[in-house]
Tab-separated table of C-alpha atoms and ligand atoms in Angstrom:
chain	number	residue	atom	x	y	z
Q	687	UNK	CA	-45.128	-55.382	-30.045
Q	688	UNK	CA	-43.673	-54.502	-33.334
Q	689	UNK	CA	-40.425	-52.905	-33.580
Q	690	UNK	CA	-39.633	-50.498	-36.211
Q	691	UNK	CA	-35.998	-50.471	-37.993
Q	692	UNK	CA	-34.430	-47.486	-38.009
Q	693	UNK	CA	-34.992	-45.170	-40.931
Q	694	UNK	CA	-31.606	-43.370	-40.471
Q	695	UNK	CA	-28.676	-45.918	-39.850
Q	696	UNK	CA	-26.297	-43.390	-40.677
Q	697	UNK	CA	-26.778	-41.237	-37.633
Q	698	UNK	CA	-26.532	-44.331	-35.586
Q	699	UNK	CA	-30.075	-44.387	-33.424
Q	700	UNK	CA	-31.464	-46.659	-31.731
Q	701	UNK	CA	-34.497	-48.597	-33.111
Q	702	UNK	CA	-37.819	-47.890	-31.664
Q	703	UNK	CA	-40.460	-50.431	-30.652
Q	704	UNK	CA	-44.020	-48.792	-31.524
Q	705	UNK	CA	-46.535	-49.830	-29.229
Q	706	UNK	CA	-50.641	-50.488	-30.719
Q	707	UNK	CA	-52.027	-51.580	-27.949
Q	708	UNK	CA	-51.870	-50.917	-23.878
Q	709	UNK	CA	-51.026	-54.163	-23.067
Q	710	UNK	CA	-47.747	-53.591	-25.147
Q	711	UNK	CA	-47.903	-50.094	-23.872
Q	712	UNK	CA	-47.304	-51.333	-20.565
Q	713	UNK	CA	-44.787	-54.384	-21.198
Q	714	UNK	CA	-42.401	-51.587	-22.966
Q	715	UNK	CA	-42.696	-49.087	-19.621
Q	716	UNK	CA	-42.623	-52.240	-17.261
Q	717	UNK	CA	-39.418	-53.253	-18.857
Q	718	UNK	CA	-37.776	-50.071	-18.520
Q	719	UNK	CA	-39.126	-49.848	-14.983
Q	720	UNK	CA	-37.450	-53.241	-14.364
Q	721	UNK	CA	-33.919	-51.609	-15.377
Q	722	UNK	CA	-34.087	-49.217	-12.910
Q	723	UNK	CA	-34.753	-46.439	-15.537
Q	724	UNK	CA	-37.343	-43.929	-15.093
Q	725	UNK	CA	-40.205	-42.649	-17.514
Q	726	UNK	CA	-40.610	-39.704	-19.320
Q	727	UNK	CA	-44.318	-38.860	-21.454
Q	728	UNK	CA	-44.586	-36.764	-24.293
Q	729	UNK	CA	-48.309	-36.748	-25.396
Q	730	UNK	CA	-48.953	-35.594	-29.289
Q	731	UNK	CA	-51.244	-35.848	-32.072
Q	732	UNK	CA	-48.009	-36.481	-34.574
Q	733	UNK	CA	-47.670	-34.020	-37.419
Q	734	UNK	CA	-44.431	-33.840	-35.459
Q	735	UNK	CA	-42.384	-30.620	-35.778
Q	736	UNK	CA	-39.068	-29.272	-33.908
Q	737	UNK	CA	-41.562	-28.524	-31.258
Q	738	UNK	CA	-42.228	-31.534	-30.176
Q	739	UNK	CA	-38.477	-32.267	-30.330
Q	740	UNK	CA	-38.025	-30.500	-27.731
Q	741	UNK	CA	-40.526	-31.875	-25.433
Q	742	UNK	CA	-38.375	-35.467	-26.124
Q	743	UNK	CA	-35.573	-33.450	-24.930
Q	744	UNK	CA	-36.937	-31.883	-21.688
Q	745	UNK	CA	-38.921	-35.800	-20.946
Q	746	UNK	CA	-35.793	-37.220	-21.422
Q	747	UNK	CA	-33.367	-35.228	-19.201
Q	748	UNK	CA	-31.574	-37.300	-16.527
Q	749	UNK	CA	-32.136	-40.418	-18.735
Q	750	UNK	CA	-36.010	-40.782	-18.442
Q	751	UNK	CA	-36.920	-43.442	-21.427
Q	752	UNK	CA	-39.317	-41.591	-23.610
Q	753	UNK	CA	-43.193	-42.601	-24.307
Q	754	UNK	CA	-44.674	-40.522	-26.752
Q	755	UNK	CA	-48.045	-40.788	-27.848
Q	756	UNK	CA	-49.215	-39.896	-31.237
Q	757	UNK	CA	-52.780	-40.387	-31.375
Q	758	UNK	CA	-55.261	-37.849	-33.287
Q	759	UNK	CA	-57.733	-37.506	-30.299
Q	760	UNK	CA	-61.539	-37.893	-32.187
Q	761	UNK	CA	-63.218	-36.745	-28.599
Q	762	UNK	CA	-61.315	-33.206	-28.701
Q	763	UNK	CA	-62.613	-32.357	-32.369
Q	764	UNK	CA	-65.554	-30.338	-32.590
Q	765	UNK	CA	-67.970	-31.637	-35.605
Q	766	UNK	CA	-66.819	-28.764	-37.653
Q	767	UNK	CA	-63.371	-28.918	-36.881
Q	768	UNK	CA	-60.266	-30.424	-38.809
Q	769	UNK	CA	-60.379	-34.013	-37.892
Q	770	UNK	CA	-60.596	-35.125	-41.092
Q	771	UNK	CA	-58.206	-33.381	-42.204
Q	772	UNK	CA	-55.595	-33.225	-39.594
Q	773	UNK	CA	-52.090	-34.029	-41.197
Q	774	UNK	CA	-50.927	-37.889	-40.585
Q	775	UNK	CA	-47.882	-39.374	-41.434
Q	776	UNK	CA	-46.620	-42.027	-39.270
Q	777	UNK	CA	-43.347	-42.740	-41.290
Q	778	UNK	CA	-41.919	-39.417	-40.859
Q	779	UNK	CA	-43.294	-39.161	-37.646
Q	780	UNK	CA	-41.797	-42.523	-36.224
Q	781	UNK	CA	-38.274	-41.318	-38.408
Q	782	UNK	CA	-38.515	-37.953	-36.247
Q	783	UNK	CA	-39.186	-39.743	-32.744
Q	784	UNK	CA	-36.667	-42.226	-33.162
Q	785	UNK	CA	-34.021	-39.652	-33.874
Q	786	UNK	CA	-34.518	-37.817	-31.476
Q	787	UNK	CA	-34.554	-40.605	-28.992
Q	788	UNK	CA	-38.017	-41.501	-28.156
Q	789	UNK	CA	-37.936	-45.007	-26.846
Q	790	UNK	CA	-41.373	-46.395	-27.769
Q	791	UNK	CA	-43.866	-44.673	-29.707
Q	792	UNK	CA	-47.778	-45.434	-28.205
Q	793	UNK	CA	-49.576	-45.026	-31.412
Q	794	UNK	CA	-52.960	-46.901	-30.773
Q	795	UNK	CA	-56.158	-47.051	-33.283
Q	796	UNK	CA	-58.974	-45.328	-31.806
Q	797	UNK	CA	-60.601	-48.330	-30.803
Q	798	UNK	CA	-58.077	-48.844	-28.224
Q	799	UNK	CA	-58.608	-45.866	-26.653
Q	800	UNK	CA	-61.754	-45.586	-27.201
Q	801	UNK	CA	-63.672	-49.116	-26.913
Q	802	UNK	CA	-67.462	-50.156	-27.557
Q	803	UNK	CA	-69.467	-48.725	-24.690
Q	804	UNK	CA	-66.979	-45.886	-23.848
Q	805	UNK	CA	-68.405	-43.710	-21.595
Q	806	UNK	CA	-66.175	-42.199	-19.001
Q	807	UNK	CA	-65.379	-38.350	-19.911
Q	808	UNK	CA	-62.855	-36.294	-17.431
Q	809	UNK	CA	-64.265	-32.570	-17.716
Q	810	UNK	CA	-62.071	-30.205	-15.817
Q	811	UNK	CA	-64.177	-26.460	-15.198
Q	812	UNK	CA	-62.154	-23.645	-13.966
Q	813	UNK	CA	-59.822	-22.893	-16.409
Q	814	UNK	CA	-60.898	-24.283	-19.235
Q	815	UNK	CA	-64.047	-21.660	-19.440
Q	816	UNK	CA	-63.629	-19.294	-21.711
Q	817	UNK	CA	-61.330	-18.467	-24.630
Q	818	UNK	CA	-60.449	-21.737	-26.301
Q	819	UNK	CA	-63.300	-23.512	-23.990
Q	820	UNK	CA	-65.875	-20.998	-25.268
Q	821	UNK	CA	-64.788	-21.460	-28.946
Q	822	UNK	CA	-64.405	-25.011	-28.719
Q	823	UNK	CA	-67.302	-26.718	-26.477
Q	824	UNK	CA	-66.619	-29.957	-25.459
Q	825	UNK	CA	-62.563	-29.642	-26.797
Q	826	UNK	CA	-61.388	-29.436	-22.859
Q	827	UNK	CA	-62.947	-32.433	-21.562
Q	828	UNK	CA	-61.360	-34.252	-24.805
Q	829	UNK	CA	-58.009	-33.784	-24.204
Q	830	UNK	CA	-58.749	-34.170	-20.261
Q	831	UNK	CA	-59.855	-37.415	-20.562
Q	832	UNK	CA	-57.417	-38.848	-23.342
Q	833	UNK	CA	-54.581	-37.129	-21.395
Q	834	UNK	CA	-55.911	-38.873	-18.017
Q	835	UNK	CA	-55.847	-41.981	-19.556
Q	836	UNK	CA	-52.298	-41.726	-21.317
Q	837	UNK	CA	-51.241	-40.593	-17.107
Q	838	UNK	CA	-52.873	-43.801	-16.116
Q	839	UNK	CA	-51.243	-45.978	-18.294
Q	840	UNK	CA	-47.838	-44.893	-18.546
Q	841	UNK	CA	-47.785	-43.402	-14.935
Q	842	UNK	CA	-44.621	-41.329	-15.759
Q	843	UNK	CA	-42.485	-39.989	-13.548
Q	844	UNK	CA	-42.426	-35.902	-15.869
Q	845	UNK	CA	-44.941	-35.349	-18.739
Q	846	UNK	CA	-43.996	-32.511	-21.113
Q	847	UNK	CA	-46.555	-30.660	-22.472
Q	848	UNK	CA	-46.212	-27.100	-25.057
Q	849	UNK	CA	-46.672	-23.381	-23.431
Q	850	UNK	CA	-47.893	-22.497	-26.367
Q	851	UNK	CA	-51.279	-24.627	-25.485
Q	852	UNK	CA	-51.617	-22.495	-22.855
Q	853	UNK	CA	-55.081	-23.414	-21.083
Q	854	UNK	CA	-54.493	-26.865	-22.589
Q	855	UNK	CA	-51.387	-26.608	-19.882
Q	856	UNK	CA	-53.196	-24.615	-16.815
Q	857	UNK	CA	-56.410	-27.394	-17.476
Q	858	UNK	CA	-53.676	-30.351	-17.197
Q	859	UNK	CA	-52.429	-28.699	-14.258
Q	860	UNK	CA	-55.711	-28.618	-12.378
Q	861	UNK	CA	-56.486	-32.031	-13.615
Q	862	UNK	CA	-53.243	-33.424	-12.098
Q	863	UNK	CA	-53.635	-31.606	-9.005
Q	864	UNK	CA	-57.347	-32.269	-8.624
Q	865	UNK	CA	-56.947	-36.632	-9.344
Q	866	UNK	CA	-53.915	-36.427	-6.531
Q	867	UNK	CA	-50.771	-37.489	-9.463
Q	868	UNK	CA	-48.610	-35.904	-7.070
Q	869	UNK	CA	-45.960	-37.692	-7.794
Q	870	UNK	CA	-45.773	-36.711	-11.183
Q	871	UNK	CA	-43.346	-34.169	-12.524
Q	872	UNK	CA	-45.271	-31.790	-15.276
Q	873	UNK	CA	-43.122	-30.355	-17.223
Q	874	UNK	CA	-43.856	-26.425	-18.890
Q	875	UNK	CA	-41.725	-26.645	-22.209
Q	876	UNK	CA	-41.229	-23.186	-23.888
Q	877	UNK	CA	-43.198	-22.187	-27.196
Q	878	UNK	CA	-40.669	-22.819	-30.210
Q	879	UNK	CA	-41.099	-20.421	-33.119
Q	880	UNK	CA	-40.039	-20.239	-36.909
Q	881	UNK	CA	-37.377	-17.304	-37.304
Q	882	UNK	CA	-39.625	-14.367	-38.007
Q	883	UNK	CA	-42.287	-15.377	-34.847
Q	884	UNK	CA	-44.544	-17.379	-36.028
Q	885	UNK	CA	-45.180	-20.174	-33.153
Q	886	UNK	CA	-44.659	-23.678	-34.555
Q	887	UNK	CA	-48.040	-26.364	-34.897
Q	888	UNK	CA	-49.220	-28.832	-37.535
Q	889	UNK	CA	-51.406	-26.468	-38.338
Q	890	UNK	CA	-49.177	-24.223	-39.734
Q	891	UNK	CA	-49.070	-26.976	-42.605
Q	892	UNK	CA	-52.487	-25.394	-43.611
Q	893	UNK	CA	-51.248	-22.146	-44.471
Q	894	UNK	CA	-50.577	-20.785	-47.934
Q	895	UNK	CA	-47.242	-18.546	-48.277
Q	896	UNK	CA	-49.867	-15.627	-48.097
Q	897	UNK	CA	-51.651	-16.884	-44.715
Q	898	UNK	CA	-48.411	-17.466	-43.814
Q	899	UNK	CA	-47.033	-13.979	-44.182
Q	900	UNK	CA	-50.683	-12.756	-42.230
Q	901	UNK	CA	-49.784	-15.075	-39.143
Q	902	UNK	CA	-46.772	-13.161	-38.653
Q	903	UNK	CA	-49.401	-10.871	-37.460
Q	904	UNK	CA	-50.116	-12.693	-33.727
Q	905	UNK	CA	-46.183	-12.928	-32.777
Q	906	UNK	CA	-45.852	-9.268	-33.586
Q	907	UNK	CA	-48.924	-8.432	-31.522
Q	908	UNK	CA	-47.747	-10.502	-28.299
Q	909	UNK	CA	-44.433	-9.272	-29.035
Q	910	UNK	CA	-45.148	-5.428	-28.562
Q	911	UNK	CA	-47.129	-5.862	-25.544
Q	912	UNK	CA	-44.142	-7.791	-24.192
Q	913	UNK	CA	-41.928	-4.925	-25.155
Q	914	UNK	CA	-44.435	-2.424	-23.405
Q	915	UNK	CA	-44.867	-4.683	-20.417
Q	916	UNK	CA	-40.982	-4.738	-20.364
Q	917	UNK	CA	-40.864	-0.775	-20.458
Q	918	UNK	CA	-43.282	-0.950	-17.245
Q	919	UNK	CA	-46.813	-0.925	-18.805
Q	920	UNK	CA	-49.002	-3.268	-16.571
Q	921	UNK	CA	-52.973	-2.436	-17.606
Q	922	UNK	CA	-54.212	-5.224	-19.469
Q	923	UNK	CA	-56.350	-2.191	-21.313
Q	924	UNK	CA	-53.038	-0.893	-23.002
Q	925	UNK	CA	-51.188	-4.171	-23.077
Q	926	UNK	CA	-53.825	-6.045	-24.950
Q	927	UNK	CA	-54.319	-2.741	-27.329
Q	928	UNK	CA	-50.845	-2.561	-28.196
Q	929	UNK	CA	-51.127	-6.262	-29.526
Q	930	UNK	CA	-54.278	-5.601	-31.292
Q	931	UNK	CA	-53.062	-2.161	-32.680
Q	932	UNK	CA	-50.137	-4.509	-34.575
Q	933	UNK	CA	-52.473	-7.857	-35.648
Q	934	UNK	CA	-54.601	-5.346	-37.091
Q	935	UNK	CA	-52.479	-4.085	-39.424
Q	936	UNK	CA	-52.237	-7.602	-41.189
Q	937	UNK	CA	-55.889	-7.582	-42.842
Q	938	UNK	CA	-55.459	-10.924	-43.517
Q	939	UNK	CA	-55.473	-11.844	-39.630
Q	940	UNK	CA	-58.856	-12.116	-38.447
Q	941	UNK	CA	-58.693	-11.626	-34.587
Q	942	UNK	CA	-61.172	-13.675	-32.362
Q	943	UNK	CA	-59.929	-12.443	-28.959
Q	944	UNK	CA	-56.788	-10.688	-27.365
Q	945	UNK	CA	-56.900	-11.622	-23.204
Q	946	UNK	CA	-54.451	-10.914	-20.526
Q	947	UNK	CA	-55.026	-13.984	-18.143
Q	948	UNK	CA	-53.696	-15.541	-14.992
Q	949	UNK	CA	-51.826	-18.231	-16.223
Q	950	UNK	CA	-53.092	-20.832	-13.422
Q	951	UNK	CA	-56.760	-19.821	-13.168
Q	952	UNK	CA	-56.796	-18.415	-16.918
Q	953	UNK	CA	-59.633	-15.798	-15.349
Q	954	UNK	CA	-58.989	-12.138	-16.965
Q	955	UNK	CA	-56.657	-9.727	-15.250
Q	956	UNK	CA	-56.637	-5.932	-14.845
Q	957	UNK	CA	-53.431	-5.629	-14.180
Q	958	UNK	CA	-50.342	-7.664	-14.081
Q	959	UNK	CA	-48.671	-8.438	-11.365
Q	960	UNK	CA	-46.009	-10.124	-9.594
Q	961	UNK	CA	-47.812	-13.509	-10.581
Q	962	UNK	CA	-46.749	-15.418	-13.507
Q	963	UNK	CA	-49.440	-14.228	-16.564
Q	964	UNK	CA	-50.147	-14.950	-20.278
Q	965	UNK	CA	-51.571	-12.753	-23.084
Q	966	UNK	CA	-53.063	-15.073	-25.185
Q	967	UNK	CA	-54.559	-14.746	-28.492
Q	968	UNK	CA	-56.505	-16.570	-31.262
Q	969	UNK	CA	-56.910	-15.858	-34.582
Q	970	UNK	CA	-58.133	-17.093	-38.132
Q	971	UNK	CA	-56.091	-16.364	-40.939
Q	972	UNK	CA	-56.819	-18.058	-43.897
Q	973	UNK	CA	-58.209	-21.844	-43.848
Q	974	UNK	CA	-56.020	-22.221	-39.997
Q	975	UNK	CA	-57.179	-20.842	-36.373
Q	976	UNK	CA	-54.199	-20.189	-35.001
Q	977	UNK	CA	-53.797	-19.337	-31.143
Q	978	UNK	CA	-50.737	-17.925	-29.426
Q	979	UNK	CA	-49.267	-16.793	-26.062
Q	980	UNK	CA	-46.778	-14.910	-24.450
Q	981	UNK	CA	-45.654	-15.311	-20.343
Q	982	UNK	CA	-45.902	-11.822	-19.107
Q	983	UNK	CA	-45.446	-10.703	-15.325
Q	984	UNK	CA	-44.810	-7.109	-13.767
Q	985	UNK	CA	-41.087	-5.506	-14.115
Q	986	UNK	CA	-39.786	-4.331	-10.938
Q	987	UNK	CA	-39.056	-0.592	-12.295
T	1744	LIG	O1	-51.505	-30.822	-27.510
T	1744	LIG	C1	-51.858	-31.838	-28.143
T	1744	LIG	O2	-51.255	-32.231	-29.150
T	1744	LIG	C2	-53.070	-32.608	-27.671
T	1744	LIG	O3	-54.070	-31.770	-27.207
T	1744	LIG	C3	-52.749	-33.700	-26.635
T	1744	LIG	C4	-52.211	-33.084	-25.340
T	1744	LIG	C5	-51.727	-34.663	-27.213
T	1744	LIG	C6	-54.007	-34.495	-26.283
T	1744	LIG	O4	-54.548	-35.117	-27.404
């Protein structure tokens, strides 16, 4: 296993052993398992951001060692899609890890993950139909199966994964339920956002200061049908019109769908109720599809 030195000596962290293969995967957990610790996963696709910051701190609460992944998952790419192009940096991303006090980053080529003669794919139905499911095929059963094989090899104890990735999170969910990992801990970490909305993701990286001004346009929408669910509003009809009424008023913001959705099943709601919901939206503005969420659940008035 190699070990990386640490990029910042000056704020005193610890060095970081970067892991390219499972074997030394699984002599860095084993180790840690041998010290009594226990062991906290933070799947990504780098392009790291304060985002994923604070998925290291929620994994490593109570003094879980940290695995995170960084591996650009080729199976969850549609051919059209931004593969290609997705951003990659491994310096900065290793300099951001370590800082923030990952213990070993798992950052394998794809032929480790993916060997000669592959052909084992973990497709989850239920709620991964529709909305990013419908507009992205075979993207579910991607990140299903690369995330069931990151659970098999680290077998942590929590895995954080984003709320912003909403039915990315309610299709892990299921998947974890339905392969019996009870004994894992999944962790729901809260959507971080720049300071006028705009949800944080690599691909904001994508966006000029124009497109970036238009994306506004989702956290506004979400926002106002929070503030109307908050004022008692619970139809989906006027919930999901108020966010529409305010995305459309950013031309630039190209709306593909507006949905109020159970946030377990991700089926459509009428109305909300006491049950935990999301209003989720996706949008293309500019060269970036963006998608964003809010939780959302009835107000006792
Ligand atoms: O959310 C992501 O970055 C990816 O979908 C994940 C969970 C790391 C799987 O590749």
């Amino acid at each position: 296993m190699s070990v990386s030195t640490p990029t910042d000596t000056a704020c005193g962290a610890a060095t970081i052993a970067v892991a390219r293969s499972l074997a030394d995967l699984r002599e860095w957990v084993a180790g840690r398992r041998a010290a009594g610790m226990r062991i906290g996963l933070v799947p990504t696709m780098g392009a790291l951001h304060e985002g994923h910051l604070s998925l290291v701190e929620l994994a490593a609460v109570d003094d879980h060692a940290v695995v995170m992944s960084i591996f650009v998952n080729p199976t969850q790419f549609g051919p059209s899609e931004d593969f290609d192009a997705y951003p990659r940096d491994e310096a900065h991303d290793f300099a951001l890890a370590q800082a923030s006090g990952v213990g070993c980053v798992f950052a394998p080529p794809a032929e480790v993950m993916y060997p000669d003669g592959f052909s084992t794919t973990v497709s989850v139905s239920g709620p991964s139909r529709g909305f990013e499911g419908a507009a992205r095929p075979s993207h579910f059963d991607g990140v299903a199966t690369v995330v069931a094989k990151l659970l098999l090899a680290v077998r942590p104890h929590r895995a954080v994964f984003g709320a912003k990735d909403a039915q990315q999170l309610a299709v892990i969910r299921r998947l974890v339920l339905d392969l019996h990992l009870d004994d894992l801990d999944l962790i729901e970490a809260p959507t971080i956002r720049e300071d006028d909305g705009l949800a944080m993701s690599s691909r904001n990286r994508y966006l000029t200061e124009d497109d970036r001004r238009a994306a506004r346009g989702l956290s506004r929408g979400l926002f106002a049908a929070m503030a109307l669910a908050d004022r008692g509003e619970t139809s989906s009809v006027a919930l999901i019109a108020a966010a529409r009424h305010e995305m459309e008023s950013e031309p630039r913001c190209e709306i593909e769908y507006v949905a109020l959705v159970d946030a377990e099943s991700f089926q459509p709601i009428a109305q909300l109720t006491s049950r935990s919901a999301r209003l989720c939206t996706a949008a293309r503005v500019g060269p970036a599809r963006l998608i964003d969420n809010v939780p959302l659940r009835a107000t006792a008035h």
